[in-house]
Coordinates of C-alpha atoms in Angstrom, one line a residue:
M15 CA 50.0 -24.8 -115.3
G16 CA 47.4 -27.6 -115.5
F17 CA 45.2 -28.6 -118.4
A18 CA 45.4 -32.2 -119.5
I19 CA 45.6 -33.0 -123.2
G20 CA 45.8 -36.8 -123.8
T21 CA 48.1 -38.7 -121.5
A22 CA 51.6 -37.5 -122.6
M23 CA 51.5 -33.8 -122.3
L24 CA 50.2 -31.3 -119.8
G25 CA 49.8 -27.6 -120.4
V26 CA 47.3 -24.7 -120.9
V27 CA 45.2 -24.0 -123.9
G28 CA 43.6 -20.6 -124.0
P29 CA 43.5 -17.1 -125.5
P30 CA 47.1 -16.0 -125.9
D31 CA 46.9 -12.7 -124.2
Q32 CA 45.6 -14.5 -121.0
I33 CA 48.1 -17.3 -120.8
W34 CA 51.4 -15.3 -121.4
M35 CA 51.5 -14.2 -117.8
D36 CA 52.8 -17.5 -116.4
L37 CA 55.6 -17.8 -118.9
Q38 CA 59.1 -17.4 -117.5
S39 CA 60.7 -17.0 -120.9
E40 CA 61.0 -13.4 -122.0
R41 CA 61.6 -14.7 -125.6
L42 CA 58.4 -16.7 -125.6
R43 CA 56.4 -13.8 -124.3
E44 CA 58.0 -11.7 -127.1
L45 CA 56.9 -14.3 -129.6
G46 CA 53.4 -14.3 -128.2
D47 CA 53.2 -10.5 -128.3
Y48 CA 54.5 -10.5 -131.9
W49 CA 51.8 -13.1 -132.8
L50 CA 49.1 -11.0 -131.2
A51 CA 50.3 -7.9 -133.1
R52 CA 50.4 -9.7 -136.4
R53 CA 47.0 -11.2 -135.8
G54 CA 45.3 -7.8 -135.3
R55 CA 41.5 -8.4 -135.1
R56 CA 41.6 -11.7 -136.9
R57 CA 41.4 -15.1 -135.2
M58 CA 45.1 -15.8 -136.1
P59 CA 47.7 -14.4 -138.4
S60 CA 48.7 -16.2 -141.6
R61 CA 52.1 -17.5 -142.4
A62 CA 52.6 -14.6 -144.7
D63 CA 52.2 -12.2 -141.7
I64 CA 55.2 -13.7 -140.0
D65 CA 58.6 -12.2 -141.0
P66 CA 61.6 -14.0 -139.5
V67 CA 63.6 -10.7 -139.6
D68 CA 61.2 -9.4 -137.0
I69 CA 61.9 -12.2 -134.6
K70 CA 65.6 -12.9 -135.2
R71 CA 66.3 -13.3 -131.5
I72 CA 63.8 -16.1 -131.3
L73 CA 64.8 -18.1 -134.4
P74 CA 67.0 -20.6 -132.7
L75 CA 64.0 -21.6 -130.5
L76 CA 61.4 -21.6 -133.3
F77 CA 59.6 -24.3 -135.2
L78 CA 57.0 -24.3 -138.0
A79 CA 54.9 -27.3 -138.6
D80 CA 52.5 -27.8 -141.6
V81 CA 49.1 -29.2 -140.8
L82 CA 48.5 -32.3 -142.9
P83 CA 44.8 -32.8 -143.4
G84 CA 43.5 -36.1 -142.4
P85 CA 41.9 -38.2 -141.3
P86 CA 44.0 -38.7 -139.3
L87 CA 45.3 -35.2 -138.8
D88 CA 49.1 -35.1 -138.8
F89 CA 52.0 -32.6 -138.8
R90 CA 55.3 -32.2 -140.6
Y91 CA 58.0 -29.9 -139.3
R92 CA 58.9 -27.4 -142.0
L93 CA 61.6 -25.5 -140.0
V94 CA 63.3 -26.2 -136.7
G95 CA 65.6 -23.8 -134.9
T96 CA 69.2 -24.6 -134.1
M97 CA 68.7 -24.6 -130.3
V98 CA 65.8 -27.0 -130.5
T99 CA 67.7 -29.3 -132.8
E100 CA 70.8 -29.2 -130.5
V101 CA 68.8 -30.0 -127.3
L102 CA 66.7 -32.7 -128.9
G103 CA 69.7 -34.2 -130.7
V104 CA 67.9 -34.6 -134.0
N105 CA 67.0 -32.5 -136.9
A106 CA 63.2 -32.7 -137.1
T107 CA 62.8 -30.8 -140.4
G108 CA 60.7 -32.7 -142.9
R109 CA 59.6 -35.2 -140.2
T110 CA 56.4 -35.9 -138.3
P111 CA 56.2 -35.8 -134.5
E112 CA 56.2 -39.7 -134.4
D113 CA 59.2 -39.8 -136.7
V114 CA 61.1 -37.5 -134.2
F115 CA 59.7 -38.6 -130.8
G116 CA 58.6 -42.2 -131.4
E117 CA 55.7 -43.2 -129.2
E118 CA 55.9 -39.9 -127.3
G119 CA 55.1 -38.2 -130.7
I120 CA 51.4 -39.2 -130.1
G121 CA 51.2 -36.9 -127.2
V122 CA 52.9 -34.1 -129.2
R123 CA 50.4 -34.7 -132.0
E124 CA 47.5 -34.5 -129.5
V125 CA 48.8 -31.1 -128.3
Y126 CA 49.0 -29.8 -131.9
E127 CA 45.5 -31.2 -132.7
S128 CA 44.1 -29.2 -129.7
V129 CA 45.6 -26.0 -131.2
V130 CA 44.2 -26.8 -134.6
R131 CA 40.7 -27.7 -133.2
T132 CA 40.4 -24.7 -130.9
G133 CA 42.5 -22.0 -132.7
L134 CA 43.9 -21.1 -129.3
A135 CA 47.5 -21.0 -128.1
Y136 CA 49.1 -23.7 -126.0
V137 CA 51.8 -23.1 -123.4
N138 CA 53.6 -25.6 -121.2
R139 CA 56.5 -25.8 -118.7
R140 CA 58.0 -29.1 -117.8
R141 CA 61.0 -31.4 -117.8
L142 CA 62.1 -33.2 -120.9
D143 CA 61.5 -36.5 -119.1
W144 CA 59.2 -37.6 -121.9
Y145 CA 62.3 -37.4 -124.2
H146 CA 64.7 -39.1 -121.8
R147 CA 66.3 -35.9 -120.7
D148 CA 64.8 -35.2 -117.3
Y149 CA 67.7 -33.0 -116.4
A150 CA 66.5 -30.3 -118.8
A151 CA 63.4 -28.1 -118.3
Y152 CA 61.7 -26.2 -121.0
E153 CA 58.8 -23.9 -121.8
L154 CA 56.8 -24.4 -125.0
V155 CA 54.4 -22.1 -126.9
V156 CA 52.4 -23.4 -129.9
L157 CA 50.4 -20.8 -131.9
P158 CA 48.0 -21.3 -134.9
L159 CA 48.5 -19.8 -138.3
G160 CA 46.0 -19.7 -141.1
P161 CA 44.3 -17.6 -143.8
P162 CA 41.7 -15.0 -142.8
G163 CA 38.5 -16.8 -141.8
G164 CA 40.0 -20.2 -142.7
P165 CA 41.3 -23.2 -140.8
V166 CA 44.6 -23.6 -139.0
T167 CA 47.1 -24.6 -141.7
M168 CA 50.4 -24.2 -139.9
L169 CA 51.7 -24.1 -136.3
L170 CA 54.3 -21.6 -135.1
G171 CA 56.0 -22.8 -132.0
A172 CA 59.0 -22.2 -129.8
M173 CA 60.8 -24.0 -127.0
D174 CA 63.0 -22.2 -124.5
F175 CA 65.3 -24.4 -122.4
D176 CA 66.5 -21.6 -120.1
V177 CA 63.8 -22.0 -117.5
T178 CA 63.4 -23.5 -114.0
L179 CA 60.6 -25.6 -112.6
S180 CA 58.9 -24.4 -109.5

């Protein structure tokens, strides 16, 4: 995978149905397929279209982030799954990327901004070296949510830590 966004994070931004192929994580592909089904013919589904009961298996990996209008654009985590909290060692709920990740949060925010700007999905596979855990690898999906015909108002994402780097 290789599309640079800022200096801290590398990944791919693109139409979801075209970027799922490279994902190792079955659960992240499942989330992407669910997002596509809920989207229908619209640009993106709304938060109301997402029912946690439908994606129970993915909930520990999930996060929701509110888009805080700027300038500057910012994000606040509304919900963070138990597995994400456990691996990161911090409960990010109610906090911004910079609150959680310090200086590295700037790169996280840049990724989120790219999803808001483009309305496209973001996927990534890498080590957690940017979070001082280079022994752990993960895959990440970030998907836009918003009202029909409107702007991106929330991000739906998931991190799966059961992957290997090639």
